[in-house]
PDB file of C-alpha atoms and ligand atoms in Angstrom:
ATOM      1  CA  MET A   1      20.853 125.202 131.611  1.00 96.00           C
ATOM      2  CA  LYS A   2      19.391 129.563 130.787  1.00 98.00           C
ATOM      3  CA  ALA A   3      20.471 132.747 132.498  1.00 98.00           C
ATOM      4  CA  LEU A   4      18.871 136.018 131.954  1.00 98.00           C
ATOM      5  CA  VAL A   5      20.898 138.781 130.567  1.00 98.00           C
ATOM      6  CA  ILE A   6      19.531 142.492 131.755  1.00 98.00           C
ATOM      7  CA  VAL A   7      20.928 144.937 129.385  1.00 98.00           C
ATOM      8  CA  ASP A   8      22.075 149.296 130.711  1.00 98.00           C
ATOM      9  CA  ILE A   9      19.027 149.233 133.904  1.00 98.00           C
ATOM     10  CA  GLN A  10      21.562 152.564 133.701  1.00 98.00           C
ATOM     11  CA  ASN A  11      20.522 156.395 135.580  1.00 98.00           C
ATOM     12  CA  ASP A  12      20.932 157.173 132.033  1.00 98.00           C
ATOM     13  CA  PHE A  13      18.668 155.590 130.479  1.00 98.00           C
ATOM     14  CA  LEU A  14      15.951 155.749 133.070  1.00 98.00           C
ATOM     15  CA  PRO A  15      13.417 159.139 133.594  1.00 97.00           C
ATOM     16  CA  GLY A  16      14.354 161.945 134.230  1.00 97.00           C
ATOM     17  CA  GLY A  17      18.792 160.755 132.487  1.00 98.00           C
ATOM     18  CA  SER A  18      19.904 161.518 129.215  1.00 98.00           C
ATOM     19  CA  LEU A  19      18.856 159.752 127.103  1.00 97.00           C
ATOM     20  CA  SER A  20      15.816 158.462 129.162  1.00 97.00           C
ATOM     21  CA  VAL A  21      14.039 155.277 127.427  1.00 97.00           C
ATOM     22  CA  ASP A  22       9.737 156.152 128.693  1.00 96.00           C
ATOM     23  CA  PHE A  23       7.677 154.677 131.183  1.00 97.00           C
ATOM     24  CA  GLY A  24      11.707 152.748 131.141  1.00 97.00           C
ATOM     25  CA  ASP A  25      11.888 152.587 135.300  1.00 98.00           C
ATOM     26  CA  GLU A  26       8.120 150.097 135.092  1.00 98.00           C
ATOM     27  CA  ILE A  27       9.881 147.166 134.204  1.00 98.00           C
ATOM     28  CA  ILE A  28      12.749 146.873 136.991  1.00 98.00           C
ATOM     29  CA  ASP A  29      10.624 145.375 139.676  1.00 98.00           C
ATOM     30  CA  LEU A  30       9.432 142.882 137.267  1.00 98.00           C
ATOM     31  CA  ILE A  31      13.090 142.207 136.067  1.00 98.00           C
ATOM     32  CA  ASN A  32      14.468 142.606 140.522  1.00 98.00           C
ATOM     33  CA  GLY A  33      10.425 139.500 140.556  1.00 98.00           C
ATOM     34  CA  ILE A  34      12.635 137.090 137.862  1.00 98.00           C
ATOM     35  CA  GLN A  35      16.117 137.269 138.893  1.00 98.00           C
ATOM     36  CA  SER A  36      15.504 133.908 141.727  1.00 98.00           C
ATOM     37  CA  ARG A  37      13.932 131.590 138.050  1.00 97.00           C
ATOM     38  CA  TYR A  38      17.716 131.252 136.693  1.00 98.00           C
ATOM     39  CA  ASN A  39      20.444 129.307 136.628  1.00 97.00           C
ATOM     40  CA  ILE A  40      22.813 132.464 136.065  1.00 98.00           C
ATOM     41  CA  VAL A  41      21.665 135.574 135.699  1.00 98.00           C
ATOM     42  CA  VAL A  42      24.424 138.688 133.917  1.00 98.00           C
ATOM     43  CA  ALA A  43      23.754 142.268 133.611  1.00 98.00           C
ATOM     44  CA  THR A  44      25.876 144.577 130.767  1.00 98.00           C
ATOM     45  CA  GLN A  45      26.297 148.481 131.339  1.00 98.00           C
ATOM     46  CA  ASP A  46      26.671 150.787 128.644  1.00 98.00           C
ATOM     47  CA  TRP A  47      29.978 152.523 129.438  1.00 98.00           C
ATOM     48  CA  HIS A  48      31.977 155.680 126.979  1.00 97.00           C
ATOM     49  CA  PRO A  49      34.347 157.202 127.239  1.00 98.00           C
ATOM     50  CA  LEU A  50      33.330 161.705 127.631  1.00 97.00           C
ATOM     51  CA  ASP A  51      35.378 161.351 123.486  1.00 96.00           C
ATOM     52  CA  HIS A  52      33.066 158.306 122.434  1.00 96.00           C
ATOM     53  CA  GLN A  53      32.028 159.217 118.663  1.00 95.00           C
ATOM     54  CA  SER A  54      28.229 158.120 119.513  1.00 95.00           C
ATOM     55  CA  PHE A  55      27.592 161.129 121.087  1.00 97.00           C
ATOM     56  CA  ALA A  56      26.159 163.807 119.169  1.00 96.00           C
ATOM     57  CA  SER A  57      28.630 165.736 120.673  1.00 96.00           C
ATOM     58  CA  ASN A  58      31.795 164.734 119.877  1.00 96.00           C
ATOM     59  CA  HIS A  59      31.158 165.844 115.510  1.00 94.00           C
ATOM     60  CA  VAL A  60      30.865 169.361 114.342  1.00 92.00           C
ATOM     61  CA  ASP A  61      27.813 170.506 113.952  1.00 91.00           C
ATOM     62  CA  GLY A  62      26.832 166.578 114.669  1.00 93.00           C
ATOM     63  CA  VAL A  63      22.764 166.347 115.990  1.00 95.00           C
ATOM     64  CA  VAL A  64      21.109 164.294 118.397  1.00 95.00           C
ATOM     65  CA  PHE A  65      18.180 161.363 116.908  1.00 94.00           C
ATOM     66  CA  THR A  66      20.214 161.658 113.636  1.00 95.00           C
ATOM     67  CA  THR A  67      22.622 158.896 111.790  1.00 94.00           C
ATOM     68  CA  THR A  68      25.827 159.450 110.330  1.00 93.00           C
ATOM     69  CA  LEU A  69      28.904 157.565 108.769  1.00 91.00           C
ATOM     70  CA  VAL A  70      31.806 156.878 111.782  1.00 91.00           C
ATOM     71  CA  ASN A  71      34.173 154.884 110.256  1.00 88.00           C
ATOM     72  CA  GLY A  72      32.532 153.306 107.774  1.00 89.00           C
ATOM     73  CA  ILE A  73      29.179 152.529 109.908  1.00 90.00           C
ATOM     74  CA  ASP A  74      25.509 154.242 110.489  1.00 92.00           C
ATOM     75  CA  GLN A  75      25.997 155.811 113.124  1.00 93.00           C
ATOM     76  CA  VAL A  76      23.076 157.442 115.155  1.00 94.00           C
ATOM     77  CA  LEU A  77      24.187 160.741 117.798  1.00 96.00           C
ATOM     78  CA  TRP A  78      22.852 160.439 120.601  1.00 96.00           C
ATOM     79  CA  PRO A  79      23.440 162.624 123.849  1.00 97.00           C
ATOM     80  CA  ASP A  80      26.062 162.136 125.948  1.00 97.00           C
ATOM     81  CA  HIS A  81      25.473 159.418 128.040  1.00 98.00           C
ATOM     82  CA  CYS A  82      26.081 156.291 130.497  1.00 98.00           C
ATOM     83  CA  VAL A  83      29.742 157.754 130.800  1.00 98.00           C
ATOM     84  CA  GLN A  84      32.195 156.008 132.363  1.00 98.00           C
ATOM     85  CA  GLY A  85      32.744 156.970 136.618  1.00 97.00           C
ATOM     86  CA  SER A  86      29.272 159.200 135.980  1.00 98.00           C
ATOM     87  CA  TYR A  87      26.207 158.794 138.425  1.00 98.00           C
ATOM     88  CA  GLY A  88      24.025 158.165 134.903  1.00 98.00           C
ATOM     89  CA  ALA A  89      26.383 155.385 133.836  1.00 98.00           C
ATOM     90  CA  GLU A  90      25.124 153.592 137.749  1.00 98.00           C
ATOM     91  CA  LEU A  91      23.190 150.625 137.584  1.00 98.00           C
ATOM     92  CA  SER A  92      20.182 151.923 138.967  1.00 98.00           C
ATOM     93  CA  SER A  93      19.432 151.678 142.663  1.00 98.00           C
ATOM     94  CA  LYS A  94      16.234 149.877 142.577  1.00 98.00           C
ATOM     95  CA  LEU A  95      16.969 146.742 140.314  1.00 98.00           C
ATOM     96  CA  LYS A  96      18.920 144.167 142.724  1.00 98.00           C
ATOM     97  CA  GLN A  97      21.929 143.277 141.960  1.00 97.00           C
ATOM     98  CA  HIS A  98      22.845 140.305 143.783  1.00 96.00           C
ATOM     99  CA  HIS A  99      21.464 137.379 142.436  1.00 97.00           C
ATOM    100  CA  ILE A 100      23.971 139.100 139.153  1.00 98.00           C
ATOM    101  CA  GLN A 101      27.189 136.598 138.741  1.00 98.00           C
ATOM    102  CA  ALA A 102      29.292 139.212 136.547  1.00 98.00           C
ATOM    103  CA  VAL A 103      28.337 142.717 134.666  1.00 98.00           C
ATOM    104  CA  PHE A 104      30.218 142.837 130.719  1.00 98.00           C
ATOM    105  CA  ARG A 105      30.677 146.583 131.041  1.00 97.00           C
ATOM    106  CA  LYS A 106      30.085 147.729 126.379  1.00 97.00           C
ATOM    107  CA  GLY A 107      30.875 150.836 124.752  1.00 96.00           C
ATOM    108  CA  MET A 108      34.540 151.378 125.469  1.00 95.00           C
ATOM    109  CA  ASP A 109      36.050 151.403 122.514  1.00 94.00           C
ATOM    110  CA  ILE A 110      35.924 156.028 120.967  1.00 93.00           C
ATOM    111  CA  ARG A 111      35.893 154.256 117.185  1.00 93.00           C
ATOM    112  CA  VAL A 112      32.844 152.086 117.341  1.00 93.00           C
ATOM    113  CA  ASP A 113      29.265 151.803 119.135  1.00 93.00           C
ATOM    114  CA  SER A 114      28.313 148.721 120.881  1.00 95.00           C
ATOM    115  CA  TYR A 115      24.217 147.747 121.545  1.00 95.00           C
ATOM    116  CA  SER A 116      24.899 144.652 121.818  1.00 97.00           C
ATOM    117  CA  GLY A 117      26.304 142.549 125.078  1.00 97.00           C
ATOM    118  CA  PHE A 118      28.630 140.456 122.821  1.00 98.00           C
ATOM    119  CA  PHE A 119      29.973 142.696 120.112  1.00 96.00           C
ATOM    120  CA  ASP A 120      30.403 145.695 118.567  1.00 93.00           C
ATOM    121  CA  ASN A 121      28.676 147.363 115.689  1.00 92.00           C
ATOM    122  CA  GLY A 122      31.632 146.148 113.997  1.00 89.00           C
ATOM    123  CA  ARG A 123      32.528 143.478 115.277  1.00 88.00           C
ATOM    124  CA  LEU A 124      35.795 144.124 116.094  1.00 86.00           C
ATOM    125  CA  ARG A 125      35.143 142.891 119.549  1.00 91.00           C
ATOM    126  CA  SER A 126      33.781 140.214 122.413  1.00 94.00           C
ATOM    127  CA  THR A 127      32.913 141.400 125.531  1.00 96.00           C
ATOM    128  CA  GLY A 128      33.395 138.120 126.863  1.00 97.00           C
ATOM    129  CA  LEU A 129      30.088 137.777 127.178  1.00 98.00           C
ATOM    130  CA  ASP A 130      29.758 134.534 125.140  1.00 98.00           C
ATOM    131  CA  GLY A 131      32.705 132.968 126.673  1.00 98.00           C
ATOM    132  CA  PHE A 132      31.271 133.061 130.237  1.00 98.00           C
ATOM    133  CA  LEU A 133      28.156 131.855 128.999  1.00 98.00           C
ATOM    134  CA  LYS A 134      29.048 128.793 127.142  1.00 98.00           C
ATOM    135  CA  GLU A 135      31.657 127.995 129.928  1.00 97.00           C
ATOM    136  CA  GLN A 136      29.048 127.496 132.145  1.00 96.00           C
ATOM    137  CA  GLY A 137      27.100 126.092 129.809  1.00 98.00           C
ATOM    138  CA  VAL A 138      23.889 127.740 129.094  1.00 98.00           C
ATOM    139  CA  ARG A 139      21.720 126.869 126.084  1.00 98.00           C
ATOM    140  CA  GLU A 140      19.782 129.207 126.674  1.00 98.00           C
ATOM    141  CA  VAL A 141      19.619 133.097 127.679  1.00 98.00           C
ATOM    142  CA  HIS A 142      16.616 135.432 128.049  1.00 98.00           C
ATOM    143  CA  ILE A 143      16.907 139.435 127.067  1.00 98.00           C
ATOM    144  CA  CYS A 144      14.735 141.809 128.619  1.00 98.00           C
ATOM    145  CA  GLY A 145      15.960 145.122 130.006  1.00 98.00           C
ATOM    146  CA  LEU A 146      16.968 148.733 127.748  1.00 98.00           C
ATOM    147  CA  ALA A 147      15.939 149.207 124.660  1.00 97.00           C
ATOM    148  CA  ALA A 148      13.710 147.173 123.499  1.00 97.00           C
ATOM    149  CA  ASP A 149      14.471 148.645 120.046  1.00 96.00           C
ATOM    150  CA  PHE A 150      18.599 148.809 120.885  1.00 96.00           C
ATOM    151  CA  CYS A 151      20.150 147.216 122.962  1.00 97.00           C
ATOM    152  CA  VAL A 152      18.177 144.680 124.037  1.00 98.00           C
ATOM    153  CA  PHE A 153      17.473 143.809 120.327  1.00 98.00           C
ATOM    154  CA  TYR A 154      20.856 143.014 118.631  1.00 97.00           C
ATOM    155  CA  THR A 155      21.926 141.405 121.750  1.00 98.00           C
ATOM    156  CA  ALA A 156      18.526 138.837 121.340  1.00 98.00           C
ATOM    157  CA  MET A 157      20.048 138.639 117.445  1.00 98.00           C
ATOM    158  CA  ASP A 158      23.723 138.076 118.243  1.00 98.00           C
ATOM    159  CA  ALA A 159      22.638 135.331 121.104  1.00 98.00           C
ATOM    160  CA  LEU A 160      20.410 133.600 118.223  1.00 98.00           C
ATOM    161  CA  GLU A 161      23.270 133.826 115.604  1.00 97.00           C
ATOM    162  CA  LEU A 162      25.613 131.956 118.295  1.00 97.00           C
ATOM    163  CA  GLY A 163      23.578 129.163 118.890  1.00 98.00           C
ATOM    164  CA  TYR A 164      21.415 130.214 122.001  1.00 98.00           C
ATOM    165  CA  LYS A 165      17.632 129.827 121.917  1.00 98.00           C
ATOM    166  CA  THR A 166      16.051 132.580 122.542  1.00 98.00           C
ATOM    167  CA  ALA A 167      13.599 134.946 124.391  1.00 98.00           C
ATOM    168  CA  ILE A 168      12.915 137.909 124.772  1.00 98.00           C
ATOM    169  CA  VAL A 169      11.331 139.141 127.806  1.00 98.00           C
ATOM    170  CA  SER A 170       8.178 141.213 127.180  1.00 97.00           C
ATOM    171  CA  LYS A 171       7.518 142.323 129.758  1.00 98.00           C
ATOM    172  CA  GLY A 172      10.840 143.278 130.441  1.00 98.00           C
ATOM    173  CA  THR A 173      12.095 145.812 127.949  1.00 98.00           C
ATOM    174  CA  LYS A 174      10.677 149.379 126.703  1.00 98.00           C
ATOM    175  CA  PRO A 175      11.214 150.643 123.901  1.00 97.00           C
ATOM    176  CA  ILE A 176      12.618 153.655 122.489  1.00 95.00           C
ATOM    177  CA  ASP A 177      10.523 153.902 119.047  1.00 94.00           C
ATOM    178  CA  LYS A 178       8.516 151.786 119.547  1.00 95.00           C
ATOM    179  CA  ASP A 179       7.355 151.502 115.667  1.00 96.00           C
ATOM    180  CA  MET A 180      11.009 151.451 114.786  1.00 94.00           C
ATOM    181  CA  TYR A 181      10.247 147.531 117.493  1.00 96.00           C
ATOM    182  CA  ARG A 182       7.468 145.967 115.879  1.00 97.00           C
ATOM    183  CA  ASN A 183       9.677 145.782 112.649  1.00 97.00           C
ATOM    184  CA  LYS A 184      12.928 145.231 114.055  1.00 97.00           C
ATOM    185  CA  LYS A 185      10.914 142.145 116.560  1.00 97.00           C
ATOM    186  CA  GLU A 186      10.032 141.003 113.421  1.00 97.00           C
ATOM    187  CA  LEU A 187      12.968 140.523 112.256  1.00 97.00           C
ATOM    188  CA  PHE A 188      13.882 138.980 115.641  1.00 98.00           C
ATOM    189  CA  ILE A 189      11.252 135.736 115.637  1.00 98.00           C
ATOM    190  CA  GLN A 190      12.279 135.446 111.503  1.00 98.00           C
ATOM    191  CA  GLN A 191      15.748 134.231 112.700  1.00 97.00           C
ATOM    192  CA  GLY A 192      13.814 132.122 115.597  1.00 98.00           C
ATOM    193  CA  GLY A 193      13.744 134.386 118.319  1.00 98.00           C
ATOM    194  CA  THR A 194      10.526 133.859 120.675  1.00 98.00           C
ATOM    195  CA  PHE A 195       9.492 136.550 122.662  1.00 98.00           C
ATOM    196  CA  VAL A 196       8.072 135.293 126.842  1.00 98.00           C
TER     197      VAL A 196
HETATM  198 ZN1   ZN B   1      25.950 153.989 124.125  1.00 59.24          ZN
END
């Protein structure tokens, strides 16, 4: 069984959003087109409370896109994004959802960010995605969505560690920072990941 994991295709990560990824909207048609090729399609959704510690606005003198230590973990401080119930947190209306069996929300614990669709960054809690996929007999996962150098990369790395044959859909993702993504791609390949 093969699954497609669609990561965070949410309004705030698309052009016009508060944490937009350049050309992020250009991957949606491709993602819509490939969904029917998979036995199982799931999505993840960044879903933060307003007082989430990943927001620069919740730190005294917090500066966006700088890194600080939050509860012992390096944390990039982001602009407010994907606030629970807001328009920015909604999955894009351009994303076809009729193949999506389940949406796994992440980033709800104010103390810790959650880039991966499987675990928070401190590995304190699982989203249930691994159990869902394993129960359905999934052995191979393909990951697409936003952003390539953060949530897609960390979801893919966790998938490898959890024993899935794992690939990133090259044309189904866009990075925030191209150079950072280049380095992370190498790390992913070293761990046994591939690209489709
Ligand atoms: Zn977030």
